[in-house]
Coordinates of C-alpha atoms in Angstrom, one line a residue:
X1 CA 20.5 120.8 8.8
X2 CA 20.4 119.5 12.3
X3 CA 24.1 118.9 12.3
X4 CA 24.6 122.4 10.9
X5 CA 22.9 124.0 13.9
X6 CA 24.6 121.7 16.4
X7 CA 27.9 122.9 15.0
X8 CA 26.7 126.5 15.5
X9 CA 25.7 125.6 19.0
X10 CA 29.1 124.2 19.7
X11 CA 30.7 127.4 18.6
X12 CA 28.3 129.3 20.9
X13 CA 29.5 127.1 23.9
X14 CA 33.2 127.6 23.0
X15 CA 32.7 131.3 22.8
X16 CA 31.8 131.5 26.5
X17 CA 35.5 131.8 27.5
X18 CA 36.1 134.6 25.2
X19 CA 33.2 136.5 26.7
X20 CA 34.9 136.6 30.0
X21 CA 38.0 138.3 28.6
X22 CA 36.5 141.7 27.8
X23 CA 36.5 143.2 31.3
X24 CA 38.4 142.1 34.3
X25 CA 36.2 140.7 37.1
X26 CA 36.8 142.6 40.4
X27 CA 37.5 140.7 43.6
X28 CA 34.8 140.5 46.3
X29 CA 35.3 143.0 49.1
X30 CA 36.2 140.2 51.6
X31 CA 39.0 138.8 49.5
X32 CA 40.3 142.3 48.6
X33 CA 40.3 143.2 52.3
X34 CA 42.2 140.0 53.2
X35 CA 44.9 140.8 50.6
X36 CA 45.2 144.3 52.1
X37 CA 45.5 143.0 55.6
X38 CA 48.2 140.4 54.7
X39 CA 50.9 142.3 52.8
X40 CA 53.9 140.8 54.4
X41 CA 55.7 138.0 52.4
X42 CA 54.6 135.1 54.6
X43 CA 52.3 132.1 54.7
X44 CA 49.3 134.4 55.4
X45 CA 49.9 136.4 52.2
X46 CA 50.3 133.1 50.2
X47 CA 47.0 131.8 51.6
X48 CA 45.2 135.1 50.8
X49 CA 46.6 135.0 47.2
X50 CA 45.4 131.4 46.9
X51 CA 41.8 132.4 48.0
X52 CA 41.8 135.3 45.5
X53 CA 43.0 133.1 42.6
X54 CA 40.5 130.3 43.4
X55 CA 37.7 132.9 43.2
X56 CA 38.7 133.5 39.5
X57 CA 39.1 129.8 38.9
X58 CA 35.6 129.1 40.2
X59 CA 34.3 131.9 38.0
X60 CA 36.1 130.4 34.9
X61 CA 38.1 133.6 34.8
X62 CA 41.6 132.3 35.7
X63 CA 43.3 134.7 33.2
X64 CA 42.1 137.6 35.3
X65 CA 44.2 136.2 38.2
X66 CA 47.5 136.2 36.4
X67 CA 48.9 139.1 38.4
X68 CA 48.2 137.2 41.6
X69 CA 49.6 133.9 40.2
X70 CA 52.9 135.7 39.4
X71 CA 53.1 137.1 42.9
X72 CA 52.4 133.7 44.4
X73 CA 55.2 132.2 42.2
X74 CA 57.6 134.8 43.4
X75 CA 56.5 134.4 47.0
X76 CA 56.9 130.6 46.9
X77 CA 60.6 131.2 46.0
X78 CA 61.0 133.5 49.0
X79 CA 59.3 131.1 51.4
X80 CA 61.2 128.1 50.0
X81 CA 58.1 126.1 50.4
X82 CA 57.5 123.4 47.7
X83 CA 53.8 123.4 48.3
X84 CA 53.3 127.0 47.2
X85 CA 55.6 126.4 44.2
X86 CA 53.5 123.4 43.2
X87 CA 50.4 125.4 43.6
X88 CA 51.6 128.3 41.4
X89 CA 52.6 125.8 38.7
X90 CA 49.1 124.4 38.9
X91 CA 47.5 127.8 38.4
X92 CA 50.0 128.6 35.6
X93 CA 48.9 125.4 33.8
X94 CA 45.2 126.5 34.0
X95 CA 46.2 129.8 32.3
X96 CA 48.0 127.8 29.6
X97 CA 44.9 125.7 29.1
X98 CA 42.7 128.8 28.8
X99 CA 45.1 130.1 26.1
X100 CA 44.8 126.7 24.3
X101 CA 48.6 126.2 24.8
X102 CA 48.2 122.5 25.6
X103 CA 51.8 121.6 25.4
X104 CA 52.6 124.2 28.1
X105 CA 49.6 123.0 30.1
X106 CA 50.7 119.4 30.1
X107 CA 54.3 120.3 31.1
X108 CA 53.3 122.6 34.0
X109 CA 50.5 120.3 35.3
X110 CA 52.9 117.2 35.3
X111 CA 55.6 119.2 37.1
X112 CA 53.1 120.4 39.7
X113 CA 51.8 116.8 40.2
X114 CA 55.3 115.4 40.6
X115 CA 56.3 118.1 43.1
X116 CA 53.1 117.6 45.1
X117 CA 53.6 113.8 45.3
X118 CA 57.1 114.2 46.7
X119 CA 55.8 116.3 49.6
X120 CA 54.6 115.1 53.0
X121 CA 51.1 113.8 52.8
X122 CA 48.8 116.5 54.3
X123 CA 45.2 117.5 53.6
X124 CA 46.3 120.5 51.5
X125 CA 48.6 118.4 49.3
X126 CA 45.7 115.9 48.8
X127 CA 43.4 118.8 47.9
X128 CA 45.9 120.1 45.3
X129 CA 46.4 116.5 43.9
X130 CA 42.6 116.3 43.5
X131 CA 42.5 119.6 41.6
X132 CA 45.3 118.4 39.3
X133 CA 43.4 115.2 38.6
X134 CA 40.3 117.3 37.7
X135 CA 42.3 119.5 35.3
X136 CA 44.0 116.5 33.7
X137 CA 40.7 114.7 33.2
X138 CA 39.3 117.8 31.4
X139 CA 42.5 117.9 29.2
X140 CA 42.2 114.2 28.3
X141 CA 38.5 114.6 27.5
X142 CA 39.4 117.5 25.2
X143 CA 41.9 115.5 23.2
X144 CA 39.7 112.4 23.1
X145 CA 41.9 110.2 25.4
X146 CA 38.9 108.7 27.1
X147 CA 40.6 105.9 29.0
X148 CA 43.1 108.3 30.6
X149 CA 40.3 110.7 31.3
X150 CA 38.3 108.0 33.1
X151 CA 41.5 107.0 35.1
X152 CA 42.1 110.5 36.4
X153 CA 38.4 110.9 37.3
X154 CA 38.5 107.7 39.3
X155 CA 41.6 108.8 41.2
X156 CA 40.2 112.2 41.9
X157 CA 36.8 110.9 43.1
X158 CA 38.6 108.5 45.5
X159 CA 40.7 111.3 47.0
X160 CA 37.6 113.6 47.1
X161 CA 35.5 110.9 48.9
X162 CA 38.3 110.1 51.4
X163 CA 38.8 113.7 52.3
X164 CA 35.3 115.2 52.0
X165 CA 36.1 117.4 49.0
X166 CA 32.4 117.5 48.0
X167 CA 32.6 120.3 45.4
X168 CA 35.6 118.7 43.6
X169 CA 33.8 115.4 43.6
X170 CA 30.8 116.9 41.9
X171 CA 33.1 118.5 39.3
X172 CA 34.9 115.2 38.6
X173 CA 31.6 113.3 38.3
X174 CA 30.3 116.1 36.0
X175 CA 33.4 115.5 33.8
X176 CA 32.4 111.8 33.8
X177 CA 29.0 112.7 32.5
X178 CA 30.6 114.8 29.7
X179 CA 32.8 111.8 29.0
X180 CA 29.8 109.6 28.6
X181 CA 28.3 112.2 26.2
X182 CA 31.4 112.2 24.1
X183 CA 31.2 108.5 23.9
X184 CA 27.6 108.8 22.8
X185 CA 26.3 107.0 25.8
X186 CA 23.5 109.6 26.3
X187 CA 21.2 107.6 28.6
X188 CA 24.1 106.8 31.0
X189 CA 25.2 110.5 30.8
X190 CA 21.7 111.7 31.9
X191 CA 21.7 109.2 34.8
X192 CA 25.1 110.5 35.8
X193 CA 24.1 114.2 35.7
X194 CA 20.9 113.6 37.6
X195 CA 22.9 111.8 40.4
X196 CA 25.0 114.9 41.0
X197 CA 24.4 117.2 44.0
X198 CA 26.0 120.4 42.8
X199 CA 26.4 123.6 44.9
X200 CA 24.3 126.6 43.8
X201 CA 26.6 128.1 41.1
X202 CA 27.2 124.7 39.4
X203 CA 23.5 123.8 39.3
X204 CA 22.8 125.7 36.1
X205 CA 25.7 123.9 34.4
X206 CA 24.3 120.5 35.4
X207 CA 20.8 121.4 34.1
X208 CA 22.3 122.7 30.9
X209 CA 24.3 119.4 30.4
X210 CA 21.1 117.3 30.9
X211 CA 19.2 119.5 28.4
X212 CA 21.9 119.2 25.8
X213 CA 22.0 115.4 26.3
X214 CA 18.3 115.1 25.8
X215 CA 18.7 117.3 22.7
X216 CA 21.1 114.6 21.3
X217 CA 18.3 112.1 21.8
X218 CA 15.8 114.5 20.2
X219 CA 13.6 114.4 23.3
X220 CA 12.6 118.0 23.1
X221 CA 10.0 118.0 25.9
X222 CA 12.7 117.0 28.4
X223 CA 15.0 119.6 26.9
X224 CA 12.4 122.3 27.5
X225 CA 11.8 121.1 31.0
X226 CA 15.4 121.3 32.1
X227 CA 16.0 124.6 30.2
X228 CA 13.0 126.2 31.9
X229 CA 14.3 124.9 35.3
X230 CA 17.7 126.5 34.5
X231 CA 16.1 129.8 33.4
X232 CA 13.9 129.9 36.6
X233 CA 16.9 129.3 38.8
X234 CA 19.2 131.7 36.9
X235 CA 16.8 134.6 37.1
X236 CA 16.8 134.3 40.9
X237 CA 20.6 133.9 41.0
X238 CA 21.9 136.2 38.3
X239 CA 24.9 137.7 40.2
X240 CA 27.3 135.0 39.1
X241 CA 29.0 135.4 35.7
X242 CA 28.9 131.5 35.4
X243 CA 25.1 131.6 35.9
X244 CA 24.6 134.4 33.4
X245 CA 26.8 132.5 30.9
X246 CA 24.8 129.3 31.3
X247 CA 21.6 131.2 31.0
X248 CA 22.7 132.7 27.6
X249 CA 23.7 129.2 26.4
X250 CA 20.3 127.9 27.6
X251 CA 18.5 130.4 25.4
X252 CA 20.6 129.3 22.5
X253 CA 19.8 125.6 23.1
X254 CA 16.1 126.3 23.4
X255 CA 16.1 128.4 20.2
X256 CA 17.9 125.6 18.3
X257 CA 15.2 123.1 19.5
X258 CA 12.4 125.4 18.5
X259 CA 14.0 125.7 15.0
X260 CA 14.2 121.9 14.8
X261 CA 10.4 121.9 15.6
X262 CA 9.9 124.8 13.1
X263 CA 8.5 127.0 15.9
X264 CA 10.2 130.1 14.4
X265 CA 8.5 132.8 16.5
X266 CA 9.4 130.9 19.7
X267 CA 13.0 130.6 18.4
X268 CA 13.1 134.4 17.6
X269 CA 11.8 135.2 21.1
X270 CA 14.5 133.1 22.8
X271 CA 17.2 134.7 20.6
X272 CA 15.9 138.2 21.5
X273 CA 16.2 137.3 25.2
X274 CA 19.8 136.2 24.5
X275 CA 20.4 139.4 22.6
X276 CA 19.5 141.4 25.6
X277 CA 22.0 139.5 27.7
X278 CA 24.7 140.1 25.0
X279 CA 24.4 143.9 25.3
X280 CA 27.5 145.4 26.8
X281 CA 29.7 142.5 25.6
X282 CA 32.2 143.1 22.8
X283 CA 32.9 139.5 21.9
X284 CA 32.4 139.6 18.1
X285 CA 32.6 135.8 17.7
X286 CA 29.7 135.4 20.1
X287 CA 27.7 138.0 18.3
X288 CA 28.5 136.4 15.0
X289 CA 27.1 133.0 16.2
X290 CA 24.0 134.8 17.6
X291 CA 23.3 136.4 14.3
X292 CA 23.6 133.0 12.5
X293 CA 20.9 131.6 14.8
X294 CA 18.8 134.7 14.2
X295 CA 19.2 134.4 10.4
X296 CA 18.1 130.8 10.5
X297 CA 15.0 131.7 12.5
X298 CA 14.0 134.5 10.1
X299 CA 14.7 132.2 7.1
X300 CA 12.4 129.5 8.5
X301 CA 9.7 132.1 9.0
X302 CA 10.1 133.3 5.4
X303 CA 11.4 136.8 6.3
X304 CA 14.3 136.6 3.9
X305 CA 15.3 140.3 4.1
X306 CA 15.7 140.1 7.8
X307 CA 17.5 136.8 7.5
X308 CA 19.9 138.2 4.9
X309 CA 20.5 141.3 7.1
X310 CA 21.4 139.1 10.1
X311 CA 23.6 136.8 8.0
X312 CA 25.5 139.7 6.5
X313 CA 26.1 141.1 10.0
X314 CA 27.4 137.7 11.0
X315 CA 29.7 137.7 8.0
X316 CA 31.1 141.1 8.8
X317 CA 31.7 140.2 12.4
X318 CA 33.4 136.9 11.4
X319 CA 35.6 138.7 8.9
X320 CA 36.6 141.3 11.5
X321 CA 37.8 138.6 13.8
X322 CA 39.3 136.6 11.0
X323 CA 37.2 133.6 12.1
X324 CA 37.1 131.8 8.8
X325 CA 34.9 128.9 10.1
X326 CA 32.2 131.3 11.2
X327 CA 32.4 133.1 7.9
X328 CA 32.1 129.9 6.0
X329 CA 28.9 129.0 7.9
X330 CA 27.5 132.5 7.2
X331 CA 28.4 132.4 3.5
X332 CA 26.9 128.9 3.0
X333 CA 23.7 130.0 4.7
X334 CA 23.6 133.3 2.7
X335 CA 23.6 131.2 -0.5
X336 CA 20.5 129.4 0.7
X337 CA 18.8 132.7 1.4
X338 CA 19.7 134.2 -2.0
X339 CA 18.5 131.0 -3.7
X340 CA 15.1 131.4 -2.0
X341 CA 15.1 135.1 -3.0
X342 CA 15.8 134.0 -6.6
X343 CA 18.8 136.4 -6.7
X344 CA 20.9 134.0 -8.7
X345 CA 23.6 136.5 -9.8
X346 CA 24.5 137.2 -6.2
X347 CA 24.2 133.6 -5.3
X348 CA 26.7 132.5 -8.0
X349 CA 29.1 135.2 -6.8
X350 CA 28.5 134.0 -3.2
X351 CA 29.1 130.4 -4.1
X352 CA 32.4 131.2 -5.8
X353 CA 33.5 132.9 -2.5
X354 CA 32.2 129.9 -0.6
X355 CA 34.3 127.5 -2.7
X356 CA 37.4 129.7 -2.1
X357 CA 36.7 129.6 1.6
X358 CA 36.1 125.9 1.5
X359 CA 39.5 125.4 -0.1
X360 CA 41.1 127.6 2.5
X361 CA 39.4 125.7 5.3
X362 CA 40.3 122.3 3.8
X363 CA 44.0 123.3 3.5
X364 CA 43.9 124.7 7.1
X365 CA 42.2 121.5 8.3
X366 CA 45.0 119.4 6.7
X367 CA 47.6 121.6 8.4
X368 CA 45.7 121.5 11.7
X369 CA 45.4 117.7 11.4
X370 CA 49.1 117.4 10.9
X371 CA 49.7 119.8 13.8
X372 CA 47.2 117.9 15.9
X373 CA 49.0 114.6 15.2
X374 CA 52.3 116.3 16.0
X375 CA 50.8 117.7 19.2
X376 CA 49.3 114.3 20.1
X377 CA 52.8 112.8 19.8
X378 CA 54.3 115.6 21.8
X379 CA 51.7 115.3 24.5
X380 CA 52.2 111.5 24.6
X381 CA 56.0 112.0 24.8
X382 CA 55.6 114.5 27.7
X383 CA 53.3 112.1 29.5
X384 CA 55.7 109.2 29.0
X385 CA 58.6 111.4 30.2
X386 CA 56.5 112.2 33.3
X387 CA 55.7 108.5 33.9
X388 CA 59.4 107.7 33.5
X389 CA 60.3 110.4 36.0
X390 CA 57.7 109.0 38.4
X391 CA 59.0 105.5 37.9
X392 CA 62.6 106.7 38.5
X393 CA 61.5 108.6 41.6
X394 CA 59.7 105.6 43.0
X395 CA 62.7 103.3 42.2
X396 CA 65.0 105.8 44.0
X397 CA 62.7 105.9 47.0
X398 CA 62.6 102.1 47.0
X399 CA 66.4 102.0 46.9
X400 CA 66.6 104.4 49.7
X401 CA 64.2 102.3 51.8
X402 CA 66.1 99.1 50.9
X403 CA 69.5 100.6 51.9
X404 CA 68.0 102.1 55.0
X405 CA 66.6 98.7 55.9
X406 CA 70.0 97.1 55.3
X407 CA 71.7 99.6 57.4
X408 CA 69.2 99.1 60.2
X409 CA 69.5 95.3 60.1
X410 CA 73.3 95.5 60.0
X411 CA 73.3 97.9 62.9
X412 CA 71.1 95.6 64.9
X413 CA 73.3 92.6 64.1
X414 CA 76.4 94.5 65.1
X415 CA 74.7 95.6 68.3
X416 CA 73.7 91.9 69.0
X417 CA 77.3 90.7 68.3
X418 CA 78.7 93.4 70.5
X419 CA 76.3 92.5 73.3
X420 CA 77.1 88.8 72.9
X421 CA 80.8 89.5 72.8
X422 CA 80.5 91.5 76.0
X423 CA 78.6 88.7 77.7
X424 CA 81.3 86.2 76.5
X425 CA 84.0 88.4 77.8
X426 CA 82.2 88.9 81.1
X427 CA 81.8 85.1 81.4
X428 CA 85.4 84.5 80.6
X429 CA 86.5 87.2 83.1
X430 CA 84.3 85.6 85.7
X431 CA 85.8 82.2 85.0
X432 CA 89.3 83.6 85.1
X433 CA 88.5 85.2 88.5
X434 CA 87.1 81.9 89.8
X435 CA 90.2 80.1 88.5
X436 CA 92.6 82.6 90.1
X437 CA 90.7 82.4 93.3
X438 CA 90.6 78.6 93.4
X439 CA 94.4 78.4 92.6
X440 CA 95.2 81.0 95.3
X441 CA 93.2 79.1 97.9
X442 CA 94.8 75.8 96.7
X443 CA 98.2 77.3 96.8
X444 CA 97.6 78.6 100.3
X445 CA 96.5 75.1 101.5
X446 CA 99.5 73.4 99.8
X447 CA 101.9 75.9 101.4
X448 CA 100.3 75.1 104.8
X449 CA 100.8 71.4 104.3
X450 CA 104.4 71.8 103.1
X451 CA 105.2 74.0 106.0
X452 CA 103.7 71.4 108.3
X453 CA 105.9 68.7 106.7
X454 CA 109.0 70.8 107.0
X455 CA 108.3 71.4 110.6
X456 CA 108.0 67.7 111.2
X457 CA 111.2 67.0 109.4
X458 CA 113.0 69.6 111.5
X459 CA 111.6 68.0 114.6
X460 CA 112.9 64.7 113.5
X461 CA 116.4 66.2 112.9
X462 CA 116.4 67.5 116.5
X463 CA 115.1 64.2 117.9
X464 CA 116.2 61.4 115.6
X465 CA 114.9 58.9 118.0
X466 CA 111.4 59.9 117.0
X467 CA 110.3 58.0 113.8
X468 CA 107.9 60.5 112.2
X469 CA 109.0 59.9 108.6
X470 CA 106.0 57.7 107.7
X471 CA 103.6 60.5 108.7
X472 CA 105.5 63.1 106.6
X473 CA 105.3 60.8 103.6
X474 CA 101.5 60.3 104.1
X475 CA 101.0 64.1 104.3
X476 CA 102.9 64.6 101.1
X477 CA 100.8 62.0 99.3
X478 CA 97.7 63.7 100.6
X479 CA 99.0 67.0 99.3
X480 CA 99.5 65.4 95.8
X481 CA 96.0 63.9 95.9
X482 CA 94.5 67.2 97.0
X483 CA 96.2 69.0 94.1
X484 CA 94.8 66.4 91.6
X485 CA 91.3 66.9 93.1
X486 CA 91.6 70.6 93.0
X487 CA 92.7 70.6 89.3
X488 CA 89.7 68.4 88.5
X489 CA 87.4 70.7 90.5
X490 CA 88.7 73.7 88.7
X491 CA 88.2 72.3 85.2
X492 CA 84.8 70.8 86.0
X493 CA 83.5 74.1 87.3
X494 CA 84.7 75.7 84.0
X495 CA 82.7 73.2 82.0
X496 CA 79.6 73.1 84.3
X497 CA 79.5 76.3 86.3
X498 CA 75.9 75.8 87.7
X499 CA 76.1 72.0 88.3
X500 CA 76.6 72.1 92.1
X501 CA 74.0 74.8 92.6
X502 CA 71.3 73.0 90.6
X503 CA 72.0 69.7 92.3
X504 CA 72.0 71.1 95.8
X505 CA 68.7 72.9 95.0
X506 CA 67.1 69.5 94.6
X507 CA 69.2 67.6 97.1
X508 CA 70.5 70.0 99.8
X509 CA 71.7 67.2 102.2
X510 CA 74.5 65.9 99.8
X511 CA 77.9 65.9 101.4
X512 CA 81.1 67.4 99.9
X513 CA 82.4 63.9 99.0
X514 CA 79.0 63.0 97.4
X515 CA 79.0 66.1 95.4
X516 CA 82.6 65.4 94.1
X517 CA 81.5 61.8 93.2
X518 CA 78.6 63.2 91.3
X519 CA 81.1 65.4 89.4
X520 CA 83.2 62.4 88.6
X521 CA 80.2 60.4 87.3
X522 CA 79.0 63.4 85.2
X523 CA 82.5 63.6 83.7
X524 CA 82.0 60.0 82.6
X525 CA 84.9 58.6 84.7
X526 CA 84.9 54.9 85.4
X527 CA 85.4 53.3 88.8
X528 CA 89.1 52.7 88.4
X529 CA 89.7 56.3 87.4
X530 CA 87.7 57.6 90.3
X531 CA 89.6 55.3 92.7
X532 CA 93.0 56.5 91.3
X533 CA 92.1 60.2 91.7
X534 CA 90.9 59.7 95.3
X535 CA 93.6 57.1 96.3
X536 CA 91.1 54.5 97.4
X537 CA 90.2 51.0 96.2
X538 CA 87.7 50.2 93.5
X539 CA 85.4 48.5 96.1
X540 CA 85.3 51.7 98.1
X541 CA 84.1 53.6 95.0
X542 CA 81.4 51.0 94.3
X543 CA 80.2 51.3 97.9
X544 CA 80.2 55.2 97.6
X545 CA 78.1 54.9 94.4
X546 CA 75.5 52.8 96.1
X547 CA 75.2 55.3 99.0
X548 CA 74.9 58.1 96.4
X549 CA 72.0 56.4 94.6
X550 CA 70.2 56.3 97.9
X551 CA 70.9 59.9 98.6
X552 CA 69.5 60.8 95.1
X553 CA 66.4 58.6 95.7
X554 CA 67.4 56.2 92.9
X555 CA 66.0 53.0 94.2
X556 CA 65.4 51.1 90.9
X557 CA 67.9 50.0 88.2
X558 CA 66.0 51.5 85.3
X559 CA 68.2 54.6 85.2
X560 CA 71.9 54.9 85.7
X561 CA 73.7 57.6 87.7
X562 CA 75.2 59.1 84.5
X563 CA 71.7 59.4 82.9
X564 CA 70.2 61.0 86.0
X565 CA 73.1 63.5 86.4
X566 CA 73.0 64.5 82.8
X567 CA 69.9 66.6 83.6
X568 CA 72.0 68.9 85.8

């Protein structure tokens, strides 16, 4: 019997959405005025629409906001702003969820998430991502995909903590408490619910969740404590439709507990309070469940006529809404009432109808199970397609980054090569200039010596008695030697452009001949080769080397001239 009433209680909870569909909820004056002030198709209008839609979302009345959602969708296309497009997709997915169109919900919510992740990382995109994680966690909880539900909750909580989205964090953690309940971890669920710090409107929902969890543990004193706390709070804050809905559920939970304890008068009293709240609502499913509870209370008290009247009212309401599950519950309980009234003829007739309903429900359950499996596969396929799209998108981004990096590296290498080539060309140009300059100076000096020799030969032609031929020969030999030295100097400077400067920096008193001898030694020329180039004897070269060692302060024999000069 306990499971029977828990099932009825579940129907009562599920009927809360339908309750909100009877009459559209008007916007608060501040939000209506903001929409009036921002009529131009711009960002300000989009933000005003977002605030209006969020009001209905917070009140669990998102279907009342469909007109604003459609306008936001149209406006996002005009603004050509992907954020608003992603946001409108998110709101459309919530409408699909409220209409139990879960395939459409999953398709829209994944598209919204994918579009959001591709945008620049800002606080508003992080806020939208957190909202999406909250919706996906609720969806996964609904279809019993607990591991994925927990994953989305963890992602959402991290984003909420990093960005101080306190209300969203509470909602995510509340979903985690519900997840623990579904996994029958009731003690952990209670700890989770108690750790929450909900804002005012959500407080009644948390108290109700704690009470229902204690009810699963059959700890009725705790149930009554939290239900009474909820009632006390709700009576002082009854303006919110969410609070009123939770208050109505609280009376139903309390009545069910009283019936478990066989406190029938207390149960009837709670149901009468609930009945007062239901006045003005036209939700026949909700009224049918209420009458089921009332019939059970009167039955327990022994007032079978009142119980039969309530259950027949429940049957009529269920048949009017074609809710076969509610009608099945009512017919089954009506048979129990007729049995206690000893009206066996009506009971037999009722049982026949009950069997027919059972067969219908069984056939429907089979079809629903097949459809549910098909839906599960479809949902899984959509999720896998989304994951594949995400992976492809990430791979594409990685490829772009890799190619961009390659382009940057190649560009840097090309720039370095160009710079090095420019330096090489500049060095070659400088070397060519020095070479041309040296050759020009050498040419000028050679021309001077040749002109001098020609002058002396002309003088000898005029005065043959003067024997100046040996001097002319000597000058020509000097000219040849000078050219040889100049060629050597030119090539040496090309190979060692900074040699003389570095050497003179350490030994500024070196003579020109000593500098040239250093160059000969650094070029690894032996004594005979140096003597031939300078036109002197080998002994003279040996003497010059000794003097050079003294000028370079090389007194010992532990290092040779070549080893010393290799440092320059």
